[in-house]
mmCIF file of C-alpha atoms in Angstrom:
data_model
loop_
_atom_site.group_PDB
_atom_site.id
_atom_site.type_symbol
_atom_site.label_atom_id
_atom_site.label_comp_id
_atom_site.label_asym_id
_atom_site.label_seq_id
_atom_site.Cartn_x
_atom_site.Cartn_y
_atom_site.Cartn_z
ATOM 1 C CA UNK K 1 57.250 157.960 98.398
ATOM 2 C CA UNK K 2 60.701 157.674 100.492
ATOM 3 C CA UNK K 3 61.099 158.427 103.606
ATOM 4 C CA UNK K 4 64.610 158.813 105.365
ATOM 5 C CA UNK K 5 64.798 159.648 109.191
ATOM 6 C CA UNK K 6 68.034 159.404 110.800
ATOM 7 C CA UNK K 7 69.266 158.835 114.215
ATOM 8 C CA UNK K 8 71.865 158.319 116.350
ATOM 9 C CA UNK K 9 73.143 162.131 116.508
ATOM 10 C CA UNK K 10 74.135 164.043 119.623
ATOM 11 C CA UNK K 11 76.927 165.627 121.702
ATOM 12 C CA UNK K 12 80.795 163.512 121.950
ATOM 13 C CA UNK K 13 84.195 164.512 123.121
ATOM 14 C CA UNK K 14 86.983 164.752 120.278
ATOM 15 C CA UNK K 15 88.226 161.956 119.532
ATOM 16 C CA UNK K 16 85.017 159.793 120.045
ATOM 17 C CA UNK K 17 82.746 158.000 118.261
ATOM 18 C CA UNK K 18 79.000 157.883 116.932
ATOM 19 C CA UNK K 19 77.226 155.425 114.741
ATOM 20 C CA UNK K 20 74.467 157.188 112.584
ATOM 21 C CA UNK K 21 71.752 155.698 111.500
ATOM 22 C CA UNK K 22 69.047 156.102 108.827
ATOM 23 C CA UNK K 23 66.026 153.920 108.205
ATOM 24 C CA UNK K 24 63.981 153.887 104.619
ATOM 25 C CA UNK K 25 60.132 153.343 104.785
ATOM 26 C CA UNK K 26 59.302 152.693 101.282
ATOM 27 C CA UNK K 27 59.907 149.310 99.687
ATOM 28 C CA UNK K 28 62.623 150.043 97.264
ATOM 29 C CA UNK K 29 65.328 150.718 99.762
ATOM 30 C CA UNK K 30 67.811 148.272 97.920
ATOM 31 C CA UNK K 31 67.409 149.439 94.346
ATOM 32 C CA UNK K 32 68.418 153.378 95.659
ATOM 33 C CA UNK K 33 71.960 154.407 96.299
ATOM 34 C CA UNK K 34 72.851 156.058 99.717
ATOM 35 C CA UNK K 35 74.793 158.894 101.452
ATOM 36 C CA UNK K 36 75.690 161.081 103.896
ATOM 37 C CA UNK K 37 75.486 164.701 103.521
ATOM 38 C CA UNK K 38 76.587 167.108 106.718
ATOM 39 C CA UNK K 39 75.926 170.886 107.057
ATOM 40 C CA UNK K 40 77.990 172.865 109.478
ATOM 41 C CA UNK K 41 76.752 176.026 110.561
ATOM 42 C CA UNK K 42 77.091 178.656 108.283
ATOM 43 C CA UNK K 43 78.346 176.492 105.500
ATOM 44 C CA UNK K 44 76.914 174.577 103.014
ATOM 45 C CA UNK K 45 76.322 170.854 102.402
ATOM 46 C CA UNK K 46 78.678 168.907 101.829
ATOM 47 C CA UNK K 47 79.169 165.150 100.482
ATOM 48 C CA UNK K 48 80.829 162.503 103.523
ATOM 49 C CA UNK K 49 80.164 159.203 101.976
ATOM 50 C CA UNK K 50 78.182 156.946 99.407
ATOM 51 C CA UNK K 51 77.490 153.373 99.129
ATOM 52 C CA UNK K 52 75.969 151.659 96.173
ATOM 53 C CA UNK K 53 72.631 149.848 96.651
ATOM 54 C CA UNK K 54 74.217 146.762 96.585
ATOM 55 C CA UNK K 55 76.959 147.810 99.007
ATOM 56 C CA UNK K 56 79.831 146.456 96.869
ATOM 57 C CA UNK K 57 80.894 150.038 96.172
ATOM 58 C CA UNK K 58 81.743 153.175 98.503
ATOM 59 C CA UNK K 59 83.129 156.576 98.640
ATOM 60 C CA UNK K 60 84.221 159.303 100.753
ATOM 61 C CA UNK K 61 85.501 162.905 101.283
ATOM 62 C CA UNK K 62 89.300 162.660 101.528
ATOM 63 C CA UNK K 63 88.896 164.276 104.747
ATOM 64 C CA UNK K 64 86.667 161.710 106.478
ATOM 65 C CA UNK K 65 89.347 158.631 104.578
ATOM 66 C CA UNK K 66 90.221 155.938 107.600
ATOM 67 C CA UNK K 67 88.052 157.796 109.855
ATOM 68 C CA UNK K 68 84.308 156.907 109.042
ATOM 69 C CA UNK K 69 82.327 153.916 107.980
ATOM 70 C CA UNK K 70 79.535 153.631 105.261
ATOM 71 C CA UNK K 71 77.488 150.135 105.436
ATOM 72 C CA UNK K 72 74.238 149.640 104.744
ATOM 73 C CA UNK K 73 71.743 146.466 105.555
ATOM 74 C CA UNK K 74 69.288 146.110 102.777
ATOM 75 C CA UNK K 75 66.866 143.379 104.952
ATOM 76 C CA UNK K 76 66.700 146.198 107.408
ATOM 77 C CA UNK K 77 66.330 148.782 104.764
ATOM 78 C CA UNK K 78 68.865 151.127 106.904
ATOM 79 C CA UNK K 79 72.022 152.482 106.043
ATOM 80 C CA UNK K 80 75.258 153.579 108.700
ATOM 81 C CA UNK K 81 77.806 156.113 108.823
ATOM 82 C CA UNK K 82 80.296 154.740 111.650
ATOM 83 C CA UNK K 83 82.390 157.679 112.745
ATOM 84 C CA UNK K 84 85.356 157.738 114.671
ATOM 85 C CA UNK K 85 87.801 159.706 115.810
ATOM 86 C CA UNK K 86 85.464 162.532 115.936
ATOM 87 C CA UNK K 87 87.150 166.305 115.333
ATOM 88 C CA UNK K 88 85.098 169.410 116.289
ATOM 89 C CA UNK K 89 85.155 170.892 112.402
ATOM 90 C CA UNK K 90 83.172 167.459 111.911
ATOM 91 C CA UNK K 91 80.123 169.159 113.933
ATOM 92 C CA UNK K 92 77.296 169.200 111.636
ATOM 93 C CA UNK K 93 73.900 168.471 110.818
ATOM 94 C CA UNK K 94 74.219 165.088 109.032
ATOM 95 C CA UNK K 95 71.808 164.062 106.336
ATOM 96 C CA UNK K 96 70.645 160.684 104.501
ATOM 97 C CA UNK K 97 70.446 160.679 100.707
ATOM 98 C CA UNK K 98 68.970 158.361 98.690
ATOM 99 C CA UNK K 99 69.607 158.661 95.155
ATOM 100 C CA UNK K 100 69.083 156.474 91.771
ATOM 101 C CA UNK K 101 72.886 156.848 90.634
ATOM 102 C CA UNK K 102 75.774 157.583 93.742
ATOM 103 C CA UNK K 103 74.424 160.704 95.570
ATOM 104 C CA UNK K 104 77.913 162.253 96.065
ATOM 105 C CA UNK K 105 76.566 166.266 95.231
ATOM 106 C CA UNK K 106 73.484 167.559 96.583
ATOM 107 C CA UNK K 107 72.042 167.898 93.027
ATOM 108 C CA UNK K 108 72.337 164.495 92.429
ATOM 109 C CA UNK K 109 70.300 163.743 95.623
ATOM 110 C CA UNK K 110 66.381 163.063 94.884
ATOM 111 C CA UNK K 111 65.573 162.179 98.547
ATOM 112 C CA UNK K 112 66.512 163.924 101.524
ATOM 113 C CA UNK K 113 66.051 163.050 105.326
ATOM 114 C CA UNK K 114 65.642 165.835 108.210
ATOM 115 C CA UNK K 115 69.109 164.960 109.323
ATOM 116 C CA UNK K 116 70.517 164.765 112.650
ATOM 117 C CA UNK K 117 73.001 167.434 114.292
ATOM 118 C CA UNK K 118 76.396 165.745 115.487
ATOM 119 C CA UNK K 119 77.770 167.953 118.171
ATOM 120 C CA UNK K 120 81.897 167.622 118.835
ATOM 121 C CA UNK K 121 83.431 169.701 121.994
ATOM 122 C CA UNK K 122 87.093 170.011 122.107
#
Protein backbone atom coordinates (compact mmCIF):
# COMPACT_ATOMS: atom_id res chain seq x y z
CA UNK A 1 0.00 0.00 0.00
CA UNK A 2 1.30 3.78 -0.63
CA UNK A 3 1.20 6.20 1.51
CA UNK A 4 1.80 9.99 0.59
CA UNK A 5 1.70 12.72 3.41
CA UNK A 6 2.83 16.05 2.55
CA UNK A 7 4.22 18.93 4.36
CA UNK A 8 5.59 22.05 4.31
CA UNK A 9 2.17 24.08 3.66
CA UNK A 10 1.07 27.24 5.43
CA UNK A 11 0.43 31.01 5.25
CA UNK A 12 3.24 33.48 2.91
CA UNK A 13 3.12 36.98 1.63
CA UNK A 14 2.91 37.35 -2.34
CA UNK A 15 5.71 37.09 -3.75
CA UNK A 16 7.29 34.47 -1.32
CA UNK A 17 8.28 31.22 -1.25
CA UNK A 18 7.45 27.59 0.15
CA UNK A 19 9.10 24.28 -0.42
CA UNK A 20 6.50 21.35 -0.27
CA UNK A 21 7.24 18.28 0.63
CA UNK A 22 5.86 14.73 0.34
CA UNK A 23 7.29 11.54 1.78
CA UNK A 24 6.30 7.79 0.35
CA UNK A 25 6.14 4.90 2.95
CA UNK A 26 5.99 1.95 0.80
CA UNK A 27 9.08 0.54 -0.86
CA UNK A 28 8.46 1.24 -4.45
CA UNK A 29 8.76 4.96 -4.28
CA UNK A 30 11.26 5.03 -7.32
CA UNK A 31 9.42 2.82 -9.78
CA UNK A 32 6.04 5.40 -9.36
CA UNK A 33 5.82 8.68 -11.14
CA UNK A 34 5.00 11.89 -9.08
CA UNK A 35 2.93 15.14 -8.96
CA UNK A 36 1.42 17.88 -7.64
CA UNK A 37 -2.18 18.43 -7.74
CA UNK A 38 -3.73 21.85 -5.96
CA UNK A 39 -7.44 22.54 -5.22
CA UNK A 40 -8.54 26.08 -4.67
CA UNK A 41 -11.63 26.65 -3.00
CA UNK A 42 -14.51 26.17 -4.92
CA UNK A 43 -12.68 24.82 -7.89
CA UNK A 44 -11.54 21.72 -8.89
CA UNK A 45 -8.16 19.94 -9.04
CA UNK A 46 -5.94 20.83 -11.02
CA UNK A 47 -2.46 19.39 -12.43
CA UNK A 48 0.95 21.82 -11.21
CA UNK A 49 3.74 19.52 -12.02
CA UNK A 50 5.09 15.88 -12.74
CA UNK A 51 8.36 14.27 -12.56
CA UNK A 52 9.21 10.87 -13.86
CA UNK A 53 10.41 8.22 -11.37
CA UNK A 54 13.68 8.56 -12.49
CA UNK A 55 13.61 12.37 -12.39
CA UNK A 56 15.08 12.82 -15.90
CA UNK A 57 11.70 14.10 -17.06
CA UNK A 58 9.24 16.98 -15.78
CA UNK A 59 6.24 18.97 -16.52
CA UNK A 60 4.19 21.80 -15.56
CA UNK A 61 1.04 24.00 -15.93
CA UNK A 62 2.03 26.91 -18.20
CA UNK A 63 0.97 29.02 -15.45
CA UNK A 64 3.34 27.78 -12.73
CA UNK A 65 6.48 27.79 -15.95
CA UNK A 66 9.78 29.62 -14.25
CA UNK A 67 7.98 29.89 -11.10
CA UNK A 68 7.99 26.38 -9.32
CA UNK A 69 10.32 23.48 -8.90
CA UNK A 70 9.59 19.65 -9.18
CA UNK A 71 12.61 17.34 -7.79
CA UNK A 72 12.35 14.38 -6.23
CA UNK A 73 15.10 12.21 -4.05
CA UNK A 74 14.49 8.58 -4.59
CA UNK A 75 17.06 7.43 -1.41
CA UNK A 76 14.74 9.55 0.62
CA UNK A 77 11.70 8.31 -1.13
CA UNK A 78 10.29 12.12 -1.09
CA UNK A 79 9.42 14.27 -3.76
CA UNK A 80 9.44 18.60 -3.80
CA UNK A 81 7.50 21.22 -5.31
CA UNK A 82 9.79 24.46 -4.77
CA UNK A 83 7.54 27.45 -5.24
CA UNK A 84 8.38 30.86 -5.68
CA UNK A 85 7.14 33.88 -6.36
CA UNK A 86 4.00 32.96 -4.71
CA UNK A 87 0.56 34.81 -6.20
CA UNK A 88 -2.65 34.68 -4.10
CA UNK A 89 -4.76 32.70 -7.09
CA UNK A 90 -1.91 30.04 -6.24
CA UNK A 91 -3.76 29.47 -2.70
CA UNK A 92 -4.74 25.96 -2.63
CA UNK A 93 -4.82 22.75 -1.08
CA UNK A 94 -1.81 21.01 -2.70
CA UNK A 95 -1.75 17.28 -3.22
CA UNK A 96 0.97 14.41 -3.93
CA UNK A 97 0.26 11.91 -6.70
CA UNK A 98 1.87 8.97 -7.32
CA UNK A 99 1.07 7.33 -10.43
CA UNK A 100 2.48 4.28 -12.72
CA UNK A 101 2.63 6.49 -16.03
CA UNK A 102 3.02 10.75 -15.50
CA UNK A 103 0.07 11.68 -13.19
CA UNK A 104 -0.68 14.98 -15.04
CA UNK A 105 -4.96 14.50 -14.75
CA UNK A 106 -6.55 13.38 -11.70
CA UNK A 107 -7.78 10.20 -13.49
CA UNK A 108 -4.54 9.17 -14.19
CA UNK A 109 -3.63 9.44 -10.44
CA UNK A 110 -3.84 5.91 -8.49
CA UNK A 111 -2.49 7.35 -5.19
CA UNK A 112 -3.47 10.34 -3.49
CA UNK A 113 -2.03 12.13 -0.30
CA UNK A 114 -4.29 14.33 2.21
CA UNK A 115 -2.59 17.37 0.81
CA UNK A 116 -1.55 20.42 2.45
CA UNK A 117 -3.37 23.97 2.14
CA UNK A 118 -0.89 26.79 0.84
CA UNK A 119 -2.29 30.04 2.04
CA UNK A 120 -1.07 33.43 -0.12
CA UNK A 121 -2.23 37.06 1.34
CA UNK A 122 -1.83 39.92 -0.93
Amino acid sequence: QVQLVESGGGLVQAGGSLRLSCAESGRAFSTYAMGWFRQAPGKEREFVAAISWSGGSTYYTDSMKGRFTISRDNAKKTVYLQMNSLKPEDTGVYYCAAAYQMPTRTSGVDYWGKGTLVTVSS
